[in-house]
Amino acid sequence: MNPNQTVEDESQPSITAMTRRIQRLSIHLTPLPLFQPSPQLNMLTCAKANKLEFDKGSLSSYMRGKYRESQEKVLEFFKSRPYLQTPIEISMNEHRELCMRQLMALVREAKIKPFRYIVEDPAKYFAIAEAVGNIDISLGIKLGVHCSLWGGSVLNLGTKKHRDKYFDGIDNLDYLGCFAMTELHHGELCFHCGLQTIATFDRITDEFIIDTPNDGAIKWWIGNAAVHGKFATVFAKLILTTHDSKGDSDMGVHGFIVPIRDLKTHQTLPGIEIHDCGHKIGLNGVDNGALRFCSVRIPRDNLLNRFGDVSRDGKYTSSLPTINKRFAAMLGELVGGRVGLASSSVGFLKIAVTIAVRYSLLRQQFGPPKQPEVSILDYQSHQHKLMPMLASTYAFHFATRDLVDKYSEIKKTHNEQLVGDVHALSAGLKSYVTSYTAKSLSTCREACGGHGYAAVNRLGSLRNDHDIFQTFEGDNTVLLQQVAGDLLKQYKDKFQGGPLSVTWNYLRESMNTYLSQPNPVTARWESADHLRDPKFQLDAFRYRTSRLLQSAVARLRKHSKTHGSFGAWNRCLNHLLTLAESFIESVILAKFIEAVQNCPDASSRAALKLVCDLYALDRIWNDIGTYRNVDYVAPNKAKAIHKLTEYLSFQVRNIAGELVDAFDLPPYVTRAPLAMKSEAYAQYTQLVGF
Ligand SMILES: Cc1cc2nc3c(=O)[nH]c(=O)nc-3n(C[C@H](O)[C@H](O)[C@H](O)COP(=O)(O)OP(=O)(O)OC[C@H]3O[C@@H](n4cnc5c(N)ncnc54)[C@H](O)[C@@H]3O)c2cc1C
């Protein structure tokens, strides 16, 4: 007992404790009160010098997507309904049910129709998906599985008869669905080599029979399957029985619509066994399940027949001659999911960077002797952790926005050249951005010290929920290999005079320049003007990519003679991954430079230029060994790059508060107490019951 407590107080502790507990729970359930954006924190001590002044409003409106109002509508809807907000402490089953209620409310009450937007305006769909993910990442993924994966497979792999039959049910959530590709023994991207589920055509009954031939073929991790899904697009090998000496013919993997639960009773349908994949380290609002099929019969019409069809008499037709071509066409139609993951991942990075930067400006620790403490963002080590990350967030913003625009364009125009570009870019950006964000979420947690570990500050849930972005919709290591494969194909095409994709156009003009010996004079240039020249920066990125590409070709040729193509690829795998990352970095930089040049307001342009220079030089410095090895950069230039990078990092620190404000994230999105600027501590003490 507290020695100062009086006798009367003794009857009170339980009431006080109860009141405090209720207060605490209500804070968890009801969002923290929203503050009007407070004036920028005062710049502290050493960071005042040479602060770049810029018009934050103009930068915000340049960054602000065209669909900000639609996003705000989503956020307002949830903000005004506390019972639909995900509390911090919640069990898996409650979380799943809440997520389902959130999705229903979004579509049926708020009348927001994400599935419709996939068809009418894909960019709007991605914006809505990002906002929904800001409510709860589980909700964003549940929506993505239903609309983009299940709905997208019906739209893109099916034909008119499928759209006519399923569109309304998918749109209004009556037909909640799953996308069942992964099997226990094989992940999403090796389905051409390993998927075992079979769909055998029965000519007598005009049906397909879906079977799981062994335990390794059980569909695993399938989102919406454990509890809520009514249908699944099941990926299976299409088998035609010829009843002659030829035996069965495997026509390759196709998608089939399989009802899994009764539309009225919600009972699992005969022949289907569903199990729950259980508690996960994140995304527990999504009900992932495992599906086994035992002679499940579905009508022939349920084959998603855009790339291959079976007639009533069992004849197979396709405009694409080989299993591999059909596989590639099918995969190509499923890139939308990756575009969405890349753009949402940048959204989460913005939230984490905003929380970490705002808190780091506010938090003060040791200063010079007998002088006031300094903001922790004044420590060089802290700047090194957060400022290149802030610059990367800006860089990724523009690169993913361009990807979304390109994706929307191919959906409208079906421009073949652009389609190839979007495939490689979506694989590359999804893997590069999600890997970067995953690491950064940990860094942001650490940059906020102990308070970063409090669940209410969101960094833990962001980190755990986002982590799997690196794996699903194609494991990042596997996707980067697709990018490398595409680059090798482009390289071959170039030397055979074929067309190059839009993003690779620079090879046409300058491959030879990039591959010639570095110029010993420019290798010594070290002035800030030169190092901050976008031409120097982009040339350096592209030089590295071109060299990696050329040396990969030479190594693959050499090894394939003795080890065959698989062995050669495997011996060069790390090299190929570095090549893919280098390429993606050059694409990101090119888009950032373009965005700086197109920015209409001069002061915002200057701020963006500063951030872009930091992005470019930090990357060059990170890989300085490569540049030094080939004398692209002489020792004096390497030193100058390092010094300038530190200087730019310091300059960006001076405007870091404004730069995160310019992301223009609504307060509801950054609702962690640590992101509340000067009110952070008040929020925090209130939260623990003071
Ligand atoms: C929460 C969650 C939700 C999911 N939702 C769905 C869903 O709705 N529908 C669906 O169909 N699937 C879903 N998945 C499955 C997901 O797509 C797969 O987990 C993913 O494709 C990776 O496959 P895998 O798990 O078999 O990993 P593996 O492919 O076995 O990978 C394991 C490790 O091996 C490495 N590796 C694998 N192949 C190579 C290679 N060729 N070269 C170098 N390294 C390699 C990978 O980098 C990885 O580190 C989900 C998974 C999770 C966890």
Coordinates of N, CA, C and O and ligand atoms in Angstrom, one line a residue, residues 179-182 186-188 221-223 280 288 468 471-473 475 477-478 481 573, ligand 1:
F179 N -8.0 -17.2 -53.5 CA -7.1 -17.4 -54.6 C -6.2 -18.5 -54.2 O -5.3 -18.3 -53.4
A180 N -6.4 -19.7 -54.8 CA -5.8 -20.9 -54.2 C -4.7 -21.4 -55.2 O -5.0 -22.3 -56.0
M181 N -3.5 -20.9 -55.0 CA -2.4 -21.3 -55.9 C -1.4 -22.1 -55.1 O -1.1 -23.3 -55.4
T182 N -0.9 -21.5 -54.0 CA 0.2 -22.2 -53.3 C -0.2 -23.6 -52.7 O -1.3 -23.7 -52.2
H186 N 4.7 -26.5 -52.8 CA 5.2 -25.5 -53.8 C 4.6 -24.1 -53.7 O 3.4 -24.0 -53.5
G187 N 5.4 -23.1 -53.7 CA 5.0 -21.7 -53.6 C 4.4 -21.2 -54.9 O 4.3 -21.9 -55.9
E188 N 4.0 -20.0 -54.8 CA 3.2 -19.4 -55.9 C 3.9 -19.4 -57.3 O 3.3 -19.6 -58.3
W221 N -2.1 -21.8 -47.0 CA -2.0 -20.4 -46.8 C -3.1 -19.6 -47.5 O -2.9 -18.4 -47.7
I222 N -4.2 -20.2 -47.9 CA -5.1 -19.5 -48.7 C -6.0 -18.5 -47.9 O -6.8 -18.9 -47.1
G223 N -5.8 -17.2 -48.3 CA -6.5 -16.1 -47.6 C -8.0 -16.3 -47.8 O -8.5 -16.6 -48.9
K280 N -0.8 -16.4 -36.7 CA 0.5 -16.0 -37.5 C 1.2 -14.9 -36.7 O 0.7 -14.4 -35.7
N288 N -6.3 -17.4 -43.0 CA -5.6 -18.3 -43.9 C -6.0 -19.7 -43.7 O -5.9 -20.2 -42.5
I468 N 5.4 -10.1 -44.2 CA 5.1 -11.1 -45.2 C 5.0 -10.5 -46.6 O 4.9 -11.3 -47.6
T471 N 7.2 -12.0 -49.0 CA 7.1 -13.4 -49.4 C 5.9 -13.6 -50.4 O 6.0 -14.3 -51.4
F472 N 4.7 -13.1 -50.0 CA 3.6 -13.5 -50.8 C 3.5 -12.6 -52.1 O 4.2 -11.7 -52.3
E473 N 2.7 -13.1 -53.0 CA 2.6 -12.6 -54.4 C 4.0 -12.7 -55.0 O 4.4 -11.9 -55.8
D475 N 7.9 -14.6 -53.8 CA 9.0 -14.3 -52.9 C 10.0 -13.3 -53.5 O 10.3 -13.4 -54.7
T477 N 13.2 -12.9 -53.5 CA 14.4 -13.4 -54.2 C 14.0 -14.0 -55.5 O 14.8 -14.0 -56.5
V478 N 12.9 -14.7 -55.6 CA 12.4 -15.3 -56.8 C 12.1 -14.2 -57.8 O 12.4 -14.3 -59.0
Q481 N 14.9 -12.6 -59.6 CA 15.5 -13.4 -60.6 C 14.7 -13.2 -61.9 O 15.2 -13.3 -63.0
L573 N 23.9 -16.7 -59.1 CA 22.7 -16.2 -58.5 C 22.8 -14.9 -57.7 O 22.1 -13.9 -57.9
Ligands
LIG1 C1 0.1 -14.8 -44.6 C2 0.2 -15.5 -45.9 C3 -0.8 -15.3 -46.9 C4 -0.8 -16.0 -48.1 N1 -1.9 -15.9 -49.0 C5 -1.9 -16.7 -50.1 C6 -3.0 -16.8 -50.9 O1 -4.1 -16.2 -50.6 N2 -3.0 -17.6 -52.0 C7 -1.9 -18.3 -52.3 O2 -1.9 -19.0 -53.3 N3 -0.8 -18.3 -51.6 C8 -0.7 -17.5 -50.4 N4 0.4 -17.4 -49.6 C9 1.5 -18.3 -50.0 C10 2.7 -17.4 -50.5 O3 2.4 -16.9 -51.7 C11 3.9 -18.3 -50.5 O4 4.3 -18.5 -49.2 C12 5.0 -17.7 -51.3 O5 4.8 -17.8 -52.7 C13 6.4 -18.4 -51.0 O6 6.3 -19.7 -51.3 P1 6.8 -20.7 -50.1 O7 6.1 -20.4 -48.9 O8 6.6 -22.1 -50.7 O9 8.3 -20.4 -49.9 P2 9.6 -21.1 -50.7 O10 9.4 -20.9 -52.2 O11 9.7 -22.5 -50.2 O12 10.7 -20.2 -50.1 C14 11.5 -20.4 -49.0 C15 12.8 -19.7 -49.1 O13 13.5 -20.3 -50.2 C16 14.0 -19.3 -51.1 N5 13.8 -19.7 -52.5 C17 12.7 -20.4 -53.0 N6 12.9 -20.5 -54.3 C18 14.1 -20.0 -54.6 C19 14.8 -19.8 -55.8 N7 14.4 -20.3 -57.0 N8 16.0 -19.2 -55.8 C20 16.5 -18.7 -54.6 N9 15.8 -18.8 -53.4 C21 14.7 -19.4 -53.4 C22 13.0 -18.1 -50.8 O14 13.7 -16.9 -51.0 C23 12.7 -18.2 -49.3 O15 13.6 -17.5 -48.6 C24 0.3 -16.8 -48.4 C25 1.4 -16.9 -47.5 C26 1.3 -16.3 -46.3 C27 2.4 -16.6 -45.3

